[in-house]
Short mmCIF file of C-alpha atoms in Angstrom, two decimals:
data_model
loop_
_atom_site.label_atom_id
_atom_site.label_comp_id
_atom_site.label_asym_id
_atom_site.label_seq_id
_atom_site.Cartn_x
_atom_site.Cartn_y
_atom_site.Cartn_z
CA MET A 1 0.02 -48.30 -60.47
CA GLY A 2 0.38 -45.17 -62.53
CA ALA A 3 3.30 -43.67 -60.60
CA SER A 4 6.60 -44.53 -62.26
CA SER A 5 9.77 -44.83 -60.17
CA SER A 6 13.13 -43.37 -61.15
CA THR A 7 14.62 -46.83 -61.72
CA GLU A 8 11.97 -47.91 -64.22
CA GLN A 9 12.39 -47.32 -67.91
CA VAL A 10 9.69 -44.82 -68.85
CA SER A 11 8.53 -44.80 -72.46
CA VAL A 12 8.30 -41.66 -74.55
CA GLU A 13 4.53 -42.12 -74.80
CA GLN A 14 4.17 -42.26 -71.01
CA ARG A 15 6.35 -39.19 -70.48
CA GLU A 16 4.30 -37.28 -73.04
CA ALA A 17 1.00 -38.37 -71.51
CA GLU A 18 2.17 -37.51 -67.99
CA SER A 19 3.44 -34.13 -69.17
CA LEU A 20 0.06 -33.23 -70.69
CA ALA A 21 -1.76 -34.40 -67.57
CA ALA A 22 0.62 -32.40 -65.38
CA SER A 23 -0.20 -29.26 -67.37
CA THR A 24 -3.78 -29.53 -66.11
CA GLY A 25 -2.59 -29.74 -62.49
CA ALA A 26 -4.36 -33.07 -61.95
CA LEU A 27 -1.51 -35.59 -62.23
CA PRO A 28 -1.30 -36.40 -58.47
CA MET A 29 -5.08 -36.87 -58.34
CA LEU A 30 -4.98 -39.13 -61.41
CA GLN A 31 -2.26 -41.27 -59.84
CA LYS A 32 -4.39 -41.85 -56.74
CA ALA A 33 -7.47 -42.60 -58.83
CA PHE A 34 -5.63 -45.09 -61.05
CA ALA A 35 -4.23 -46.89 -57.99
CA SER A 36 -7.76 -47.13 -56.59
CA LEU A 37 -9.52 -48.27 -59.79
CA ALA A 38 -6.90 -50.46 -61.47
CA ASP A 39 -6.75 -54.25 -61.22
CA PRO A 40 -3.44 -55.11 -59.50
CA GLN A 41 -2.91 -58.17 -61.72
CA THR A 42 -3.36 -56.46 -65.10
CA ASN A 43 -2.46 -52.91 -63.98
CA THR A 44 -5.39 -51.62 -66.04
CA ILE A 45 -8.77 -50.22 -65.10
CA PRO A 46 -11.62 -52.59 -66.03
CA LEU A 47 -14.12 -51.00 -68.37
CA HIS A 48 -17.06 -51.59 -66.04
CA SER A 49 -15.18 -49.87 -63.18
CA LEU A 50 -14.48 -46.79 -65.28
CA GLN A 51 -18.05 -46.71 -66.58
CA GLN A 52 -19.31 -46.95 -63.02
CA CYS A 53 -17.00 -44.09 -62.05
CA PHE A 54 -18.70 -41.79 -64.58
CA SER A 55 -22.22 -43.14 -64.18
CA LEU A 56 -25.17 -40.81 -63.55
CA THR A 57 -28.02 -42.57 -61.79
CA PHE A 58 -31.07 -40.58 -60.75
CA GLU A 59 -34.35 -42.06 -59.70
CA ASN A 60 -37.45 -40.48 -61.24
CA PRO A 61 -36.09 -37.04 -62.19
CA THR A 62 -38.94 -34.53 -62.24
CA SER A 63 -39.57 -30.93 -63.20
CA GLU A 64 -42.63 -28.94 -62.23
CA ALA A 65 -42.22 -26.52 -65.13
CA THR A 66 -41.78 -28.94 -68.04
CA ALA A 67 -42.80 -32.53 -68.63
CA MET A 68 -39.96 -35.05 -68.74
CA PRO A 69 -38.88 -36.06 -72.27
CA PRO A 70 -39.14 -39.79 -73.04
CA ASN A 71 -36.07 -41.90 -72.25
CA PHE A 72 -34.34 -39.06 -70.38
CA GLU A 73 -33.71 -41.26 -67.35
CA GLY A 74 -32.22 -43.90 -69.64
CA LEU A 75 -30.03 -41.28 -71.27
CA LEU A 76 -28.59 -40.37 -67.86
CA SER A 77 -27.74 -44.00 -67.10
CA ASP A 78 -25.85 -44.28 -70.42
CA VAL A 79 -23.64 -41.24 -69.89
CA GLY A 80 -20.88 -43.18 -68.15
CA SER A 81 -20.52 -45.81 -70.86
CA SER A 82 -20.72 -43.11 -73.53
CA MET A 83 -17.87 -41.14 -71.99
CA VAL A 84 -15.67 -44.20 -71.74
CA GLY A 85 -16.51 -45.26 -75.30
CA VAL A 86 -15.68 -41.84 -76.77
CA PHE A 87 -12.53 -40.86 -74.87
CA PHE A 88 -10.89 -43.92 -73.31
CA VAL A 89 -9.25 -46.63 -75.42
CA ALA A 90 -9.36 -50.11 -73.90
CA GLU A 91 -6.45 -52.51 -74.22
CA LYS A 92 -6.91 -56.19 -73.33
CA GLY A 93 -10.17 -55.52 -71.58
CA GLY A 94 -8.96 -52.55 -69.58
CA VAL A 95 -7.69 -48.98 -69.75
CA SER A 96 -3.97 -48.60 -69.20
CA TRP A 97 -2.26 -45.78 -67.35
CA ILE A 98 -1.30 -44.03 -70.57
CA GLU A 99 -4.80 -44.27 -72.06
CA PHE A 100 -6.30 -43.16 -68.76
CA LEU A 101 -4.19 -40.00 -68.88
CA ARG A 102 -4.98 -39.42 -72.55
CA GLY A 103 -8.69 -39.80 -71.92
CA TYR A 104 -8.58 -37.29 -69.08
CA VAL A 105 -6.69 -34.77 -71.21
CA LYS A 106 -9.26 -35.15 -74.01
CA CYS A 107 -12.01 -34.31 -71.53
CA CYS A 108 -10.34 -31.68 -69.34
CA GLY A 109 -7.26 -30.48 -71.20
CA ARG A 110 -6.85 -26.96 -72.50
CA THR A 111 -8.47 -26.54 -75.87
CA SER A 112 -10.48 -24.08 -77.94
CA ALA A 113 -14.05 -23.18 -77.02
CA SER A 114 -15.49 -24.86 -80.12
CA ALA A 115 -13.52 -28.06 -79.38
CA SER A 116 -14.87 -28.09 -75.80
CA PHE A 117 -18.42 -27.91 -77.10
CA ASN A 118 -17.61 -30.62 -79.63
CA THR A 119 -16.52 -32.88 -76.76
CA LEU A 120 -19.76 -32.27 -74.90
CA PHE A 121 -21.95 -32.84 -77.98
CA ARG A 122 -20.18 -36.11 -78.81
CA VAL A 123 -20.95 -37.55 -75.37
CA PHE A 124 -24.56 -36.41 -75.61
CA ALA A 125 -24.96 -37.83 -79.13
CA MET A 126 -23.69 -41.28 -78.10
CA ALA A 127 -25.84 -41.31 -74.95
CA VAL A 128 -28.89 -40.46 -77.07
CA VAL A 129 -28.24 -43.43 -79.35
CA LYS A 130 -27.62 -45.79 -76.42
CA ALA A 131 -30.92 -44.64 -74.87
CA GLY A 132 -32.76 -45.79 -78.01
CA LEU A 133 -33.49 -42.32 -79.41
CA PRO A 134 -32.96 -41.39 -83.06
CA GLU A 135 -29.47 -40.25 -83.98
CA LYS A 136 -29.50 -36.58 -84.98
CA LEU A 137 -25.88 -35.42 -84.68
CA GLN A 138 -23.02 -36.70 -86.83
CA PHE A 139 -19.27 -36.10 -86.60
CA ASP A 140 -16.70 -36.37 -89.39
CA SER A 141 -14.03 -38.01 -87.20
CA ASN A 142 -12.92 -38.55 -83.63
CA ASP A 143 -10.80 -35.40 -83.58
CA ALA A 144 -11.68 -32.66 -81.11
CA ASP A 145 -12.05 -30.10 -83.91
CA CYS A 146 -14.03 -32.31 -86.26
CA LYS A 147 -17.04 -30.84 -88.02
CA MET A 148 -20.44 -31.49 -86.48
CA SER A 149 -23.53 -31.81 -88.63
CA GLY A 150 -27.16 -32.75 -88.18
CA PHE A 151 -29.70 -31.07 -85.94
CA LEU A 152 -31.46 -31.08 -82.58
CA VAL A 153 -35.11 -30.58 -81.73
CA PRO A 154 -36.17 -28.44 -78.75
CA ALA A 155 -36.67 -31.53 -76.57
CA ASP A 156 -33.07 -32.60 -77.31
CA ALA A 157 -31.80 -29.15 -76.35
CA LEU A 158 -33.72 -29.38 -73.06
CA MET A 159 -32.21 -32.80 -72.28
CA LEU A 160 -28.70 -31.53 -73.10
CA LEU A 161 -29.12 -28.56 -70.76
CA TRP A 162 -30.55 -30.68 -67.97
CA LEU A 163 -27.68 -33.14 -68.40
CA CYS A 164 -25.16 -30.30 -67.99
CA TYR A 165 -27.05 -28.96 -64.98
CA ILE A 166 -26.95 -32.36 -63.27
CA MET A 167 -23.24 -32.72 -64.04
CA ALA A 168 -22.49 -29.27 -62.64
CA TRP A 169 -24.46 -29.84 -59.46
CA ASN A 170 -22.99 -33.30 -58.95
CA SER A 171 -19.44 -31.97 -59.22
CA LYS A 172 -20.16 -29.06 -56.87
CA ASP A 173 -21.66 -31.15 -54.09
CA LEU A 174 -19.89 -34.50 -53.99
CA GLU A 175 -20.71 -35.31 -50.39
CA SER A 176 -24.42 -34.63 -50.85
CA PHE A 177 -24.67 -36.69 -54.01
CA GLY A 178 -22.45 -39.53 -52.89
CA GLU A 179 -22.26 -42.60 -55.07
CA LYS A 180 -25.86 -42.30 -56.13
CA GLY A 181 -27.16 -38.85 -56.97
CA ASP A 182 -30.51 -37.51 -55.91
CA CYS A 183 -31.72 -34.74 -58.16
CA HIS A 184 -34.98 -33.99 -56.29
CA GLY A 185 -36.20 -31.61 -59.01
CA LEU A 186 -34.84 -30.15 -62.22
CA PRO A 187 -35.06 -26.38 -62.78
CA ASP A 188 -37.12 -24.61 -65.38
CA LEU A 189 -34.85 -24.10 -68.41
CA ARG A 190 -37.49 -23.05 -70.93
CA HIS A 191 -35.85 -19.65 -71.30
CA LEU A 192 -32.59 -21.26 -72.48
CA VAL A 193 -34.33 -23.62 -74.89
CA LEU A 194 -36.41 -20.78 -76.35
CA SER A 195 -33.22 -18.76 -76.71
CA ALA A 196 -31.71 -21.51 -78.86
CA VAL A 197 -34.95 -21.84 -80.84
CA SER A 198 -35.16 -18.11 -81.59
CA TRP A 199 -31.43 -17.96 -82.43
CA SER A 200 -31.78 -20.73 -85.00
CA GLY A 201 -34.20 -18.65 -87.05
CA GLU A 202 -36.25 -21.74 -87.88
CA VAL A 203 -39.45 -20.30 -86.40
CA GLY A 204 -41.63 -17.71 -88.09
CA SER A 205 -42.62 -14.20 -87.14
CA ASP A 206 -45.61 -15.61 -85.23
CA PHE A 207 -43.27 -17.25 -82.69
CA ASN A 208 -44.96 -17.00 -79.28
CA PRO A 209 -42.51 -17.87 -76.48
CA TRP A 210 -45.22 -17.95 -73.80
CA ASP A 211 -47.22 -20.71 -75.53
CA PHE A 212 -44.38 -22.59 -77.26
CA ASP A 213 -44.62 -26.37 -76.71
CA ILE A 214 -41.06 -27.62 -76.28
CA LEU A 215 -41.85 -31.34 -76.28
CA GLY A 216 -44.56 -31.18 -78.95
CA THR A 217 -42.57 -29.22 -81.54
CA ASN A 218 -40.25 -30.94 -83.99
CA VAL A 219 -38.66 -27.81 -85.42
CA GLN A 220 -35.10 -28.69 -86.43
CA LEU A 221 -32.28 -26.61 -84.94
CA PRO A 222 -29.19 -26.97 -87.19
CA ALA A 223 -26.07 -28.16 -85.38
CA ALA A 224 -23.97 -25.26 -86.66
CA LYS A 225 -26.46 -22.69 -85.35
CA ILE A 226 -26.76 -24.49 -82.01
CA LEU A 227 -22.98 -24.31 -81.67
CA MET A 228 -22.90 -20.61 -82.52
CA TRP A 229 -25.72 -19.91 -80.06
CA ALA A 230 -23.91 -21.78 -77.28
CA LEU A 231 -20.60 -20.03 -77.92
CA LYS A 232 -22.25 -16.61 -77.63
CA THR A 233 -24.92 -17.20 -74.99
CA VAL A 234 -23.64 -19.94 -72.63
CA PRO A 235 -19.85 -20.10 -73.15
CA SER A 236 -19.27 -21.86 -69.80
CA LEU A 237 -21.53 -24.82 -70.59
CA PRO A 238 -18.65 -27.25 -71.37
CA ASP A 239 -17.21 -26.51 -67.92
CA CYS A 240 -20.07 -28.56 -66.46
CA PHE A 241 -18.78 -31.62 -68.29
CA MET A 242 -15.13 -31.00 -67.39
CA GLN A 243 -15.95 -30.43 -63.73
CA TYR A 244 -18.00 -33.61 -63.67
CA VAL A 245 -15.17 -35.69 -65.15
CA HIS A 246 -12.68 -34.27 -62.67
CA GLY A 247 -15.05 -34.64 -59.72
CA SER A 248 -16.01 -38.22 -60.61
CA ILE A 249 -12.38 -39.32 -60.81
CA GLU A 250 -11.60 -37.58 -57.53
CA LYS A 251 -14.59 -39.25 -55.91
CA SER A 252 -13.31 -42.69 -56.97
CA PHE A 253 -10.59 -42.69 -54.29
CA ARG A 254 -12.45 -40.49 -51.79
CA SER A 255 -15.61 -42.60 -51.64
CA GLU A 256 -14.24 -45.04 -49.08
CA LYS A 257 -13.45 -42.22 -46.66
CA MET A 258 -16.65 -40.29 -47.26
CA GLN A 259 -19.28 -43.02 -47.44
CA PRO A 260 -22.17 -40.55 -47.67
CA SER A 261 -25.77 -41.56 -47.43
CA CYS A 262 -28.26 -39.97 -49.78
CA SER A 263 -31.12 -40.83 -47.51
CA ALA A 264 -29.57 -38.63 -44.82
CA VAL A 265 -29.38 -35.61 -47.08
CA PRO A 266 -32.18 -33.13 -46.32
CA ASP A 267 -34.56 -32.26 -49.08
CA ARG A 268 -33.02 -29.19 -50.64
CA SER A 269 -35.21 -29.13 -53.64
CA PRO A 270 -34.41 -26.04 -55.69
CA GLY A 271 -38.06 -25.47 -56.44
CA VAL A 272 -38.87 -25.29 -52.73
CA GLU A 273 -36.06 -23.04 -51.51
CA CYS A 274 -36.41 -20.15 -53.98
CA HIS A 275 -39.90 -20.62 -55.34
CA ASN A 276 -40.93 -17.00 -54.84
CA ASN A 277 -37.73 -15.39 -56.08
CA LEU A 278 -37.35 -13.81 -59.48
CA LEU A 279 -33.87 -15.30 -59.40
CA ASN A 280 -34.85 -18.94 -59.42
CA GLN A 281 -32.45 -21.84 -60.02
CA GLY A 282 -32.88 -21.91 -63.78
CA ARG A 283 -32.18 -18.19 -64.22
CA ALA A 284 -29.31 -18.19 -61.73
CA TRP A 285 -27.66 -21.13 -63.49
CA ALA A 286 -28.19 -19.55 -66.92
CA ILE A 287 -26.51 -16.33 -65.76
CA SER A 288 -23.63 -18.30 -64.25
CA LEU A 289 -23.01 -19.90 -67.66
CA THR A 290 -22.21 -16.44 -69.06
CA LEU A 291 -19.54 -15.76 -66.39
CA ARG A 292 -15.99 -17.01 -66.07
CA SER A 293 -14.75 -14.96 -63.11
CA THR A 294 -15.29 -15.30 -59.37
CA LEU A 295 -18.83 -14.07 -60.00
CA HIS A 296 -19.64 -17.55 -61.32
CA GLY A 297 -19.30 -19.06 -57.84
CA GLU A 298 -21.19 -16.22 -56.18
CA MET A 299 -23.95 -16.62 -58.74
CA MET A 300 -24.26 -20.29 -57.80
CA LYS A 301 -24.46 -19.40 -54.10
CA ALA A 302 -27.24 -16.88 -54.71
CA CYS A 303 -29.94 -19.52 -55.01
CA PHE A 304 -28.44 -22.96 -54.28
CA PRO A 305 -28.68 -23.55 -50.52
CA SER A 306 -26.49 -26.65 -50.25
CA TYR A 307 -23.75 -24.95 -52.27
CA GLY A 308 -23.85 -21.54 -50.59
CA GLY A 309 -24.65 -22.72 -47.06
CA GLY A 310 -27.95 -20.88 -46.70
CA THR A 311 -31.01 -19.49 -48.40
CA ASN A 312 -31.36 -15.91 -49.63
CA GLU A 313 -28.12 -14.84 -47.92
CA SER A 314 -27.21 -12.81 -50.99
CA LEU A 315 -30.59 -11.07 -51.29
CA VAL A 316 -30.12 -7.32 -50.72
CA TYR A 317 -33.50 -5.91 -51.74
CA ARG A 318 -36.91 -7.14 -52.87
CA SER A 319 -39.71 -4.68 -53.50
CA SER A 320 -42.44 -7.09 -52.40
CA LEU A 321 -40.61 -7.58 -49.09
CA HIS A 322 -38.98 -4.21 -48.34
CA GLY A 323 -41.44 -1.95 -50.12
CA LYS A 324 -41.47 -0.21 -53.49
CA GLY A 325 -39.80 3.07 -54.25
CA LEU A 326 -36.37 4.59 -54.71
CA ASN A 327 -35.97 5.46 -51.02
CA ARG A 328 -36.68 1.89 -49.90
CA PHE A 329 -34.35 0.61 -52.59
CA TRP A 330 -31.59 3.00 -51.55
CA SER A 331 -31.86 2.19 -47.84
CA ASN A 332 -31.16 -1.47 -48.66
CA VAL A 333 -28.40 -1.16 -51.28
CA GLU A 334 -26.49 1.74 -49.69
CA GLY A 335 -23.21 0.60 -48.21
CA TYR A 336 -22.95 -2.57 -50.30
CA ASN A 337 -19.64 -2.24 -52.12
CA GLY A 338 -19.45 -4.90 -54.81
CA PRO A 339 -21.10 -6.44 -57.88
CA MET A 340 -24.88 -6.68 -57.82
CA LEU A 341 -27.56 -8.32 -59.94
CA ILE A 342 -30.80 -6.36 -60.42
CA LEU A 343 -33.91 -8.14 -61.71
CA VAL A 344 -37.09 -6.40 -62.84
CA ALA A 345 -40.33 -8.26 -63.57
CA ALA A 346 -42.71 -6.20 -65.69
CA SER A 347 -45.75 -6.43 -67.94
CA LEU A 348 -47.32 -4.21 -70.53
CA GLY A 349 -50.61 -4.76 -68.76
CA ASP A 350 -52.68 -5.23 -71.89
CA VAL A 351 -50.89 -8.33 -73.18
CA HIS A 352 -52.73 -11.42 -71.96
CA ASP A 353 -52.90 -15.01 -72.98
CA ASP A 354 -56.09 -16.88 -73.86
CA ASN A 355 -56.83 -17.44 -70.16
CA GLY A 356 -56.59 -13.76 -69.31
CA ASN A 357 -53.28 -14.08 -67.45
CA VAL A 358 -50.79 -11.24 -67.70
CA ARG A 359 -47.76 -12.19 -69.78
CA ARG A 360 -44.84 -10.83 -67.89
CA TRP A 361 -41.19 -10.65 -68.82
CA ILE A 362 -38.07 -10.34 -66.68
CA LEU A 363 -34.90 -8.43 -67.46
CA GLY A 364 -31.70 -8.24 -65.44
CA VAL A 365 -28.62 -6.05 -65.04
CA LEU A 366 -25.25 -7.13 -63.67
CA THR A 367 -23.24 -4.23 -62.25
CA HIS A 368 -19.61 -4.50 -61.17
CA GLN A 369 -19.68 -1.61 -58.72
CA ALA A 370 -21.71 -0.13 -55.88
CA PHE A 371 -24.61 2.26 -56.37
CA GLU A 372 -23.88 5.98 -56.01
CA ASN A 373 -26.23 8.95 -55.73
CA ARG A 374 -25.15 10.88 -58.83
CA ASP A 375 -26.89 12.86 -61.56
CA THR A 376 -24.60 11.41 -64.22
CA PHE A 377 -23.82 7.93 -65.50
CA TYR A 378 -20.94 6.00 -63.96
CA GLY A 379 -19.49 2.48 -63.79
CA SER A 380 -16.71 0.35 -65.20
CA SER A 381 -18.41 -2.76 -66.54
CA GLY A 382 -21.68 -4.68 -66.63
CA SER A 383 -24.15 -6.73 -68.66
CA LEU A 384 -27.84 -6.65 -69.52
CA TYR A 385 -29.94 -9.81 -69.50
CA ALA A 386 -33.23 -10.83 -71.02
CA LEU A 387 -34.20 -13.54 -68.52
CA SER A 388 -37.78 -14.52 -69.29
CA PRO A 389 -39.43 -15.83 -71.33
CA VAL A 390 -36.36 -15.92 -73.64
CA PHE A 391 -32.81 -15.77 -72.31
CA ASN A 392 -30.17 -13.50 -73.85
CA VAL A 393 -27.10 -11.68 -72.60
CA PHE A 394 -25.81 -8.29 -73.76
CA PRO A 395 -22.36 -7.55 -72.30
CA SER A 396 -20.42 -4.33 -72.61
CA SER A 397 -19.75 -3.12 -76.14
CA GLY A 398 -16.66 -1.13 -75.17
CA LYS A 399 -17.88 2.02 -76.96
CA GLU A 400 -19.23 4.00 -73.98
CA LYS A 401 -19.26 3.73 -70.18
CA ASN A 402 -22.81 4.77 -69.29
CA PHE A 403 -23.37 1.65 -67.22
CA VAL A 404 -25.37 2.85 -64.20
CA TYR A 405 -27.41 5.93 -63.27
CA SER A 406 -28.96 6.25 -59.80
CA HIS A 407 -30.17 9.69 -58.74
CA LEU A 408 -32.24 10.62 -55.70
CA HIS A 409 -33.96 13.94 -55.03
CA PRO A 410 -31.26 16.60 -54.47
CA LYS A 411 -30.93 17.87 -50.91
CA GLY A 412 -31.29 21.54 -50.00
CA GLY A 413 -34.26 22.36 -52.22
CA VAL A 414 -32.19 24.52 -54.58
CA TYR A 415 -34.09 25.49 -57.71
CA ASP A 416 -32.82 23.79 -60.84
CA PRO A 417 -34.27 24.94 -64.18
CA HIS A 418 -33.15 21.68 -65.81
CA PRO A 419 -33.61 18.93 -63.20
CA LYS A 420 -32.07 15.53 -63.85
CA PRO A 421 -34.37 12.48 -63.86
CA VAL A 422 -34.88 10.86 -60.47
CA GLY A 423 -34.66 7.07 -60.68
CA VAL A 424 -32.38 4.19 -61.65
CA ALA A 425 -31.20 3.62 -65.23
CA PHE A 426 -28.79 1.50 -67.26
CA GLY A 427 -27.28 2.34 -70.66
CA GLY A 428 -28.10 5.12 -73.08
CA SER A 429 -27.81 8.74 -71.95
CA VAL A 430 -29.53 11.03 -69.43
CA GLY A 431 -33.11 11.46 -70.61
CA ASN A 432 -32.71 8.74 -73.21
CA GLU A 433 -31.84 5.69 -71.12
CA ARG A 434 -32.06 2.13 -72.42
CA ILE A 435 -33.65 1.00 -69.13
CA PHE A 436 -35.17 3.55 -66.74
CA ILE A 437 -36.96 2.72 -63.47
CA ASP A 438 -39.00 5.61 -62.09
CA GLU A 439 -38.85 6.99 -58.56
CA ASP A 440 -41.87 5.03 -57.32
CA PHE A 441 -40.73 1.75 -58.90
CA ALA A 442 -44.12 1.67 -60.59
CA LYS A 443 -43.02 1.80 -64.23
CA VAL A 444 -39.99 0.82 -66.26
CA THR A 445 -39.19 2.37 -69.63
CA VAL A 446 -37.25 0.26 -72.12
CA ARG A 447 -35.83 1.85 -75.26
CA HIS A 448 -34.43 0.36 -78.45
CA HIS A 449 -30.76 -0.57 -78.41
CA ALA A 450 -30.09 2.16 -80.97
CA ALA A 451 -30.21 4.65 -78.06
CA ASP A 452 -27.45 2.79 -76.23
CA LYS A 453 -23.79 2.35 -77.13
CA THR A 454 -22.69 0.98 -73.74
CA TYR A 455 -24.25 -2.49 -73.98
CA GLN A 456 -24.44 -4.76 -77.00
CA PRO A 457 -27.62 -4.60 -79.12
CA GLY A 458 -30.60 -6.91 -78.77
CA SER A 459 -34.20 -7.18 -77.57
CA LEU A 460 -34.77 -7.19 -73.82
CA PHE A 461 -38.25 -8.73 -74.16
CA PRO A 462 -40.14 -10.51 -76.96
CA ASN A 463 -41.32 -8.41 -79.90
CA GLN A 464 -39.63 -5.25 -78.69
CA GLY A 465 -40.00 -2.60 -81.37
CA PHE A 466 -38.17 0.62 -82.14
CA LEU A 467 -40.40 2.88 -80.04
CA PRO A 468 -39.90 3.24 -76.25
CA VAL A 469 -42.07 0.91 -74.16
CA GLU A 470 -43.44 1.83 -70.74
CA ALA A 471 -44.36 -1.24 -68.67
CA LEU A 472 -45.79 -1.82 -65.21
CA ILE A 473 -43.29 -3.10 -62.65
CA LEU A 474 -44.42 -6.22 -60.82
CA ASP A 475 -41.36 -6.82 -58.65
CA VAL A 476 -37.71 -5.80 -58.27
CA GLU A 477 -34.88 -7.80 -56.72
CA VAL A 478 -31.24 -6.99 -55.99
CA TRP A 479 -28.70 -9.72 -55.21
CA GLY A 480 -25.23 -9.05 -53.86
CA LEU A 481 -22.42 -10.99 -55.55
CA ALA A 482 -19.44 -9.91 -53.47
CA GLY A 483 -19.65 -12.61 -50.82
CA LYS A 484 -20.23 -12.60 -47.10
CA THR A 485 -17.55 -9.98 -46.43
CA ALA A 486 -19.35 -7.29 -48.43
CA LYS A 487 -22.60 -8.13 -46.64
CA ASP A 488 -20.91 -7.83 -43.24
CA VAL A 489 -19.35 -4.49 -44.21
CA GLN A 490 -22.77 -3.20 -45.28
CA THR A 491 -24.29 -4.35 -41.99
CA SER A 492 -21.58 -2.47 -40.06
CA TYR A 493 -22.16 0.59 -42.23
CA LYS A 494 -25.91 0.56 -41.51
CA LYS A 495 -25.35 0.20 -37.76
CA ARG A 496 -22.92 3.10 -37.81
CA GLU A 497 -25.34 5.30 -39.76
CA GLN A 498 -28.17 4.39 -37.40
CA LEU A 499 -26.00 5.32 -34.41
CA PHE A 500 -25.15 8.70 -35.96
CA THR A 501 -28.83 9.35 -36.65
CA GLU A 502 -29.80 8.58 -33.08
CA GLN A 503 -27.06 10.85 -31.76
CA ARG A 504 -28.18 13.73 -33.95
CA ARG A 505 -31.71 13.41 -32.60
CA LYS A 506 -30.60 13.79 -29.00
CA VAL A 507 -30.27 17.34 -27.58
CA ASP A 508 -27.70 17.89 -24.85
CA LEU A 509 -28.43 21.21 -23.04
CA ASN A 510 -24.90 21.30 -21.67
CA THR A 511 -23.59 21.95 -25.18
CA PHE A 512 -25.46 25.29 -25.20
CA GLY A 513 -23.64 26.67 -22.12
CA ASN A 514 -25.36 28.69 -19.41
CA TRP A 515 -28.99 29.52 -20.10
CA GLU A 516 -28.57 32.98 -18.54
CA ASP A 517 -26.03 33.90 -21.19
CA ALA A 518 -27.91 32.33 -24.07
CA PRO A 519 -29.14 34.66 -26.86
CA GLU A 520 -32.47 32.85 -26.79
CA LYS A 521 -33.13 33.94 -23.17
CA MET A 522 -32.34 37.57 -23.98
CA MET A 523 -34.75 37.54 -26.89
CA MET A 524 -37.48 36.01 -24.74
CA ASP A 525 -36.94 38.65 -22.06
CA MET A 526 -37.15 41.45 -24.63
CA VAL A 527 -40.40 40.10 -26.00
CA SER A 528 -41.94 39.80 -22.53
CA ASP A 529 -40.75 43.30 -21.37
CA PRO A 530 -39.29 45.43 -24.16
CA HIS A 531 -38.67 48.43 -21.78
CA ARG A 532 -36.56 46.42 -19.40
CA VAL A 533 -33.08 47.83 -18.89
CA GLN A 534 -30.45 45.41 -20.14
CA ARG A 535 -26.94 45.21 -18.79
CA GLU A 536 -24.38 46.10 -21.39
CA ASP A 537 -21.01 44.41 -21.29
CA ARG A 538 -18.07 46.65 -22.10
#
């Protein structure tokens, strides 16, 4: 049943397979899963059982932002058989213990980043063919590092990203999904698709991301460029596949104990919970794909209620809710000691579409430290994000450390012939910041990356030129990514500051001593009767 006893003669192949599986830390889990799935008579896992283990079944997946590509639901139903066909070798109608271990290692073993993407693309390519769609990707061999050729169209890229999203969410919330997943609604991932389209360089200078028709455009995105884009922009994307494989196998022997019911799961549709947030599910998930630290989990909690246990628990500040301006911003972020994500929605004001609607864009900044009231730059690490309409990430370049600048009006009213700018900024230098938000949170100034050596170069919004751009701020959000502990510490800090403020406002006359001996009384007496004889103490 997968677990060999000390008296049995273990083959070299089995020892090697078990050793590789043990290196992943999943050998005990694989032994339980094999015992649950295998046929006791043949001691192999029937193909249909393994395919069912990896199956993705969703009824009527929908997305409010983008129409559903044809045959996408069929593609999801063919994922399980595609995974088994690519990675698990059947012997005599079933998968043996050794081949079961080998298949798991192929999916979840340690490998290079390019090989991990190759694994994901191979499963997607086979599922596309099984769903009756034209074959667009080809592979030289079955090796993990084999060369991939062909192309994808924007609709294929959207289906691939949605597939990874569903896999990631399924593996994160096993009890909610149960044996039959319920996707409710798929997030808007246009910004990721447009990022891949613009990276490919197959579109002309007239590329308009606001009006680009993803499903109606057959522009070919070369496989090599898609791979390079994914490696740079969404390096954690293959983790969705690996987590799904691991979670599905674990669920195979946990299902009898759990027995969840999808009908009992409340409707936690992503589009309903965070509809008004700048940080919606699509943007939060895209940012999480750029992270590999503990921030990845916190990023998922920021906008996924059933994963984080609540809605908007990580929201620290929103200008439309708490009010615009540096003082309102500071009163909400002060005392929060940990990484934060700042989002700014802006518009040039004179850029409209054919219907007269303002074309806005959203940029983001990930800081790894708390905000400080300083007239110089500070910080240890961070990243800039172009979030909408095209997604891009610009991490630290390692050349300078001008990550964050946050300066309030100096106290005391001392004259300064060369006052420092009052506002919040990221990158660049004082007076020449890459991103500068003014004191009233009314305008944001974005400069060319040539002015900044702290973050990597790139455009923060479509068609950004060399000259500085001053845009109108529509909304600002700040999300805390240090967990519940940091939020509790900030709450305690605010209560303590409020208590000190109230104490300072109270006047205790006993602290001034006897009124008869007070200098104030003597002055009042002198004013009322200046010729009055005063007693002199000697």
